[in-house]
């Protein structure tokens, strides 16, 4: 597999880092997989031993119609602050790009999900596109190779639905008596709401919370969500990974944080990177978690490779 390293540049139009899609597509036509990175000067930690964490890029379209792969500034800041090397995933070579990662971050985004994800049993004619299959490829590669995952918003929903057999509301506004504003009218509105913490779950250690805390505040911007925990018990099928509930919205019971500590899966329905960018250390720890898990994976994987190499040499 031929690869070529290319770097994201700051795009003033979107207030994001990004790269034109056509540049990635041209490499693909030549049989080259893009190795997409941040410029090294953006990192404080330049240690060669740091883990590599994949990050699935978002997308934007310029005023001239040109399409870009992008990562927003708060996502970028949270990812860089983990100390991990970030390797970006596009939508054409996701599975191959994941091969060089010790873990993955799956951010939010808007795209069609399979109709069987939803609890209402309806067929609304949704059709999964390239972006959906990129999420699926990243999740499958990570799951098959026991790599840790952090899902944010839509990324959390994808992990919950694909691996945890968790069902979703198609529209919180229509299907739930709304007591919490899960999606502000403006994307830039960092409105926060309360989460009820579930005792004796890993979230206390992950976020550095006191054992007697029962509530935290987070922001969100989503209209689809996983259904109430009690309703998940009625979903048909066996999950590939059992998802444990860590926190729910305190006003309406919507699942907000869930995961599986043994497999290194953490799913957050809100957007902690926005608050972390403002100095909230508890929210940054949600991102730091994936770096710690990825570092552990890298150490274990390196030891395994050394044992195999030694065994081969002794034959």
Coordinates of C-alpha atoms in Angstrom, one line a residue:
X1 CA 0.0 0.0 0.0
X2 CA 1.5 3.3 -1.1
X3 CA 1.0 6.3 1.1
X4 CA 1.8 10.0 1.0
X5 CA 1.9 12.3 4.0
X6 CA -0.1 15.5 3.5
X7 CA -0.9 18.2 6.1
X8 CA -4.0 20.1 7.1
X9 CA -3.9 23.8 6.6
X10 CA -5.9 26.5 8.4
X11 CA -8.9 27.5 6.4
X12 CA -10.2 31.0 7.3
X13 CA -13.4 30.5 5.4
X14 CA -14.5 27.7 7.8
X15 CA -12.5 28.7 10.9
X16 CA -11.2 25.1 10.7
X17 CA -8.2 23.1 9.7
X18 CA -8.7 21.2 6.4
X19 CA -7.8 20.1 3.0
X20 CA -9.6 20.1 -0.4
X21 CA -11.4 16.8 -1.1
X22 CA -10.1 16.8 -4.7
X23 CA -6.5 16.5 -3.4
X24 CA -7.4 13.3 -1.5
X25 CA -9.4 11.9 -4.4
X26 CA -6.5 12.5 -6.9
X27 CA -4.2 10.4 -4.7
X28 CA -6.8 7.7 -4.5
X29 CA -6.9 7.6 -8.3
X30 CA -3.2 7.0 -8.3
X31 CA -3.5 4.1 -5.9
X32 CA -2.1 6.2 -3.0
X33 CA -3.6 6.3 0.5
X34 CA -3.4 9.8 2.0
X35 CA -1.5 9.9 5.4
X36 CA -3.2 13.1 6.7
X37 CA -1.6 14.9 9.6
X38 CA -1.3 18.1 11.6
X39 CA 1.9 20.1 11.1
X40 CA 4.3 19.0 13.8
X41 CA 4.8 22.5 15.2
X42 CA 1.2 22.3 16.5
X43 CA 2.3 19.6 19.0
X44 CA 3.8 20.3 22.4
X45 CA 4.5 16.6 22.9
X46 CA 6.8 15.4 20.1
X47 CA 7.8 12.1 21.7
X48 CA 8.2 9.2 19.3
X49 CA 6.6 6.9 21.8
X50 CA 3.2 8.7 21.9
X51 CA 0.2 6.7 20.6
X52 CA -1.4 7.5 17.2
X53 CA -5.2 8.3 17.4
X54 CA -7.3 8.4 14.3
X55 CA -9.8 11.2 13.8
X56 CA -12.6 10.9 11.2
X57 CA -12.8 14.3 9.4
X58 CA -15.9 16.3 8.8
X59 CA -16.8 18.1 5.6
X60 CA -17.6 21.6 4.4
X61 CA -18.4 23.3 1.1
X62 CA -16.9 26.7 0.2
X63 CA -18.7 29.6 -1.4
X64 CA -17.3 28.5 -4.7
X65 CA -18.7 25.0 -4.3
X66 CA -15.4 23.3 -3.6
X67 CA -15.6 20.6 -0.9
X68 CA -13.2 20.2 1.9
X69 CA -12.4 17.7 4.6
X70 CA -12.3 19.7 7.9
X71 CA -11.8 19.6 11.6
X72 CA -13.2 22.4 13.7
X73 CA -11.0 24.4 16.0
X74 CA -12.4 23.1 19.3
X75 CA -12.1 19.5 18.1
X76 CA -8.5 20.3 17.0
X77 CA -7.6 21.8 20.4
X78 CA -9.1 18.9 22.4
X79 CA -7.3 16.3 20.2
X80 CA -3.9 18.1 20.3
X81 CA -4.2 18.5 24.1
X82 CA -4.3 14.8 24.6
X83 CA -0.6 14.5 23.7
X84 CA -1.4 11.8 21.1
X85 CA -0.3 12.0 17.4
X86 CA -3.4 12.6 15.4
X87 CA -3.9 10.8 12.1
X88 CA -6.9 11.9 10.0
X89 CA -9.3 9.5 8.2
X90 CA -11.0 10.4 5.0
X91 CA -14.1 8.7 3.6
X92 CA -12.4 6.6 0.8
X93 CA -9.5 4.9 2.6
X94 CA -10.8 4.8 6.2
X95 CA -10.2 1.1 6.8
X96 CA -6.6 1.2 5.5
X97 CA -5.8 4.5 7.4
X98 CA -7.1 2.9 10.6
X99 CA -4.4 0.2 10.3
X100 CA -1.8 2.7 11.6
X101 CA -3.9 3.9 14.6
X102 CA -3.9 2.8 18.2
X103 CA -7.4 4.2 18.8
X104 CA -10.0 6.4 17.1
X105 CA -12.1 9.5 17.7
X106 CA -15.4 9.6 15.9
X107 CA -16.8 13.2 16.0
X108 CA -20.3 14.5 15.3
X109 CA -21.8 15.1 11.9
X110 CA -25.0 15.0 9.9
X111 CA -25.8 12.0 7.6
X112 CA -28.4 9.3 7.1
X113 CA -28.5 6.3 9.3
X114 CA -30.0 2.9 8.4
X115 CA -33.7 2.7 9.1
X116 CA -33.3 -0.2 11.5
X117 CA -31.3 2.0 13.9
X118 CA -34.6 3.8 14.9
X119 CA -37.1 2.5 17.4
X120 CA -40.2 3.8 15.5
X121 CA -40.1 1.0 13.0
X122 CA -40.7 3.4 10.1
X123 CA -39.1 3.5 6.7
X124 CA -38.5 7.2 5.9
X125 CA -36.5 6.5 2.8
X126 CA -33.1 7.3 4.3
X127 CA -30.1 6.2 2.3
X128 CA -26.7 5.7 3.8
X129 CA -23.9 7.5 2.0
X130 CA -20.1 7.5 1.9
X131 CA -19.8 9.3 5.3
X132 CA -21.9 6.7 7.1
X133 CA -19.8 3.9 5.7
X134 CA -16.6 5.7 6.7
X135 CA -17.8 5.7 10.3
X136 CA -18.8 2.0 10.0
X137 CA -15.4 1.1 8.6
X138 CA -13.5 2.9 11.4
X139 CA -15.7 1.2 14.1
X140 CA -15.3 -2.2 12.5
X141 CA -11.6 -2.0 12.2
X142 CA -11.2 -0.8 15.8
X143 CA -13.6 -3.4 17.2
X144 CA -11.9 -6.3 15.3
X145 CA -8.5 -5.2 16.5
X146 CA -9.5 -4.3 20.0
X147 CA -8.7 -0.7 19.7
X148 CA -10.2 2.0 22.0
X149 CA -12.9 4.4 20.7
X150 CA -14.2 7.8 21.7
X151 CA -17.6 8.7 20.0
X152 CA -18.9 12.2 20.1
X153 CA -22.5 13.0 19.3
X154 CA -23.2 11.2 16.0
X155 CA -20.0 9.2 16.5
X156 CA -21.4 8.0 19.9
X157 CA -24.7 7.1 18.3
X158 CA -22.9 5.1 15.6
X159 CA -20.9 3.1 18.1
X160 CA -24.0 2.5 20.3
X161 CA -26.2 1.4 17.4
X162 CA -23.6 -0.7 15.5
X163 CA -21.9 -2.4 18.4
X164 CA -24.3 -2.0 21.3
X165 CA -27.6 -2.8 19.5
X166 CA -28.9 0.5 21.0
X167 CA -31.9 2.0 19.3
X168 CA -32.5 5.7 18.5
X169 CA -35.1 8.3 18.5
X170 CA -35.5 9.8 15.0
X171 CA -36.5 13.1 16.5
X172 CA -36.3 14.1 20.2
X173 CA -38.6 17.0 19.6
X174 CA -41.4 14.8 18.2
X175 CA -40.9 11.6 20.3
X176 CA -39.9 12.9 23.7
X177 CA -41.6 15.4 26.1
X178 CA -38.8 17.9 25.8
X179 CA -37.6 19.3 29.1
X180 CA -34.0 19.8 28.0
X181 CA -32.8 21.9 25.0
X182 CA -30.6 19.3 23.3
X183 CA -30.2 21.4 20.1
X184 CA -29.9 25.2 20.3
X185 CA -31.1 27.1 17.3
X186 CA -27.6 28.4 16.6
X187 CA -24.7 26.0 16.1
X188 CA -22.5 28.4 18.0
X189 CA -24.7 28.5 21.1
X190 CA -22.8 26.6 23.8
X191 CA -25.9 26.2 26.0
X192 CA -25.3 23.7 28.8
X193 CA -27.7 21.4 30.6
X194 CA -27.5 19.0 33.5
X195 CA -26.5 15.3 33.5
X196 CA -27.4 12.8 36.2
X197 CA -24.4 10.6 36.9
X198 CA -24.9 6.9 37.5
X199 CA -23.0 5.8 40.6
X200 CA -20.2 3.3 40.6
X201 CA -19.5 3.7 36.9
X202 CA -16.1 4.6 35.3
X203 CA -17.1 8.1 34.4
X204 CA -16.0 9.3 37.9
X205 CA -12.4 8.2 37.3
X206 CA -12.4 9.2 33.7
X207 CA -13.5 12.8 34.5
X208 CA -11.8 13.1 37.8
X209 CA -15.0 13.5 39.7
X210 CA -15.6 13.1 43.4
X211 CA -17.4 9.9 44.3
X212 CA -20.3 11.8 45.9
X213 CA -21.0 14.0 42.8
X214 CA -24.3 13.3 41.3
X215 CA -24.5 15.9 38.5
X216 CA -22.4 17.6 35.9
X217 CA -23.1 20.1 33.2
X218 CA -22.5 19.6 29.4
X219 CA -23.6 21.2 26.1
X220 CA -25.1 19.5 23.1
X221 CA -26.5 20.1 19.6
X222 CA -28.4 17.0 18.4
X223 CA -32.0 16.2 17.5
X224 CA -31.5 12.4 17.3
X225 CA -30.5 10.4 20.3
X226 CA -30.5 6.9 21.8
X227 CA -33.8 6.0 23.5
X228 CA -34.3 5.9 27.2
X229 CA -32.3 3.1 28.9
X230 CA -35.4 1.1 29.9
X231 CA -36.5 0.9 26.3
X232 CA -33.2 -0.6 25.2
X233 CA -34.2 -3.7 27.1
X234 CA -36.9 -4.4 24.5
X235 CA -34.6 -4.1 21.5
X236 CA -34.3 -7.4 19.6
X237 CA -30.9 -8.8 19.0
X238 CA -27.7 -9.4 20.9
X239 CA -25.1 -6.6 21.2
X240 CA -21.5 -7.2 20.1
X241 CA -20.4 -5.1 23.1
X242 CA -22.5 -4.5 26.2
X243 CA -22.9 -0.7 26.7
X244 CA -23.1 0.5 30.3
X245 CA -24.9 3.7 31.0
X246 CA -22.8 6.4 32.7
X247 CA -25.0 9.5 32.6
X248 CA -28.4 10.6 31.4
X249 CA -30.0 14.0 30.9
X250 CA -31.4 15.0 34.3
X251 CA -34.6 16.5 32.9
X252 CA -35.7 13.9 30.4
X253 CA -33.6 10.7 30.9
X254 CA -32.0 10.8 27.4
X255 CA -28.7 8.8 27.4
X256 CA -25.8 11.1 27.4
X257 CA -22.6 9.1 28.3
X258 CA -22.2 5.4 27.9
X259 CA -19.4 2.9 27.2
X260 CA -17.6 -0.3 28.0
X261 CA -14.5 0.1 30.1
X262 CA -13.0 -3.3 29.3
X263 CA -12.9 -2.6 25.5
X264 CA -11.9 1.1 26.0
X265 CA -15.2 2.4 24.5
X266 CA -16.5 5.8 25.6
X267 CA -19.5 7.6 24.0
X268 CA -20.5 11.1 24.8
X269 CA -23.7 12.6 23.3
X270 CA -22.7 16.2 24.0
X271 CA -19.7 18.2 22.7
X272 CA -17.1 18.4 25.6
X273 CA -14.5 19.9 23.2
X274 CA -16.4 23.2 23.2
X275 CA -16.2 23.5 27.0
X276 CA -12.7 22.1 27.1
X277 CA -11.6 24.9 24.8
X278 CA -12.7 27.3 27.4
X279 CA -10.6 25.7 30.1
X280 CA -12.9 23.0 31.5
X281 CA -10.4 20.3 32.6
X282 CA -13.1 17.7 33.4
X283 CA -14.4 17.9 29.8
X284 CA -10.8 17.7 28.4
X285 CA -10.4 14.5 30.4
X286 CA -13.0 12.8 28.2
X287 CA -10.6 13.3 25.3
X288 CA -7.5 12.4 27.4
X289 CA -9.1 9.1 28.1
X290 CA -8.8 7.9 24.5
X291 CA -5.1 8.8 24.5
X292 CA -4.4 6.8 27.7
X293 CA -6.3 3.8 26.3
X294 CA -4.5 4.1 22.9
X295 CA -1.1 4.3 24.7
X296 CA -1.9 1.1 26.6
X297 CA -3.0 -0.6 23.3
X298 CA 0.3 0.5 21.7
X299 CA 2.4 -0.8 24.5
X300 CA 0.6 -4.2 24.5
X301 CA 0.7 -4.4 20.7
X302 CA 4.4 -3.6 20.7
X303 CA 5.1 -6.3 23.2
X304 CA 3.2 -8.8 21.2
X305 CA 5.1 -8.0 18.0
X306 CA 8.4 -8.3 19.8
X307 CA 7.4 -11.8 21.2
X308 CA 6.4 -12.9 17.7
X309 CA 9.6 -11.6 16.2
X310 CA 11.7 -13.4 18.9
X311 CA 9.8 -16.6 18.4
X312 CA 10.3 -16.4 14.6
X313 CA 14.0 -15.8 15.0
X314 CA 14.4 -18.8 17.3
X315 CA 12.8 -21.2 14.8

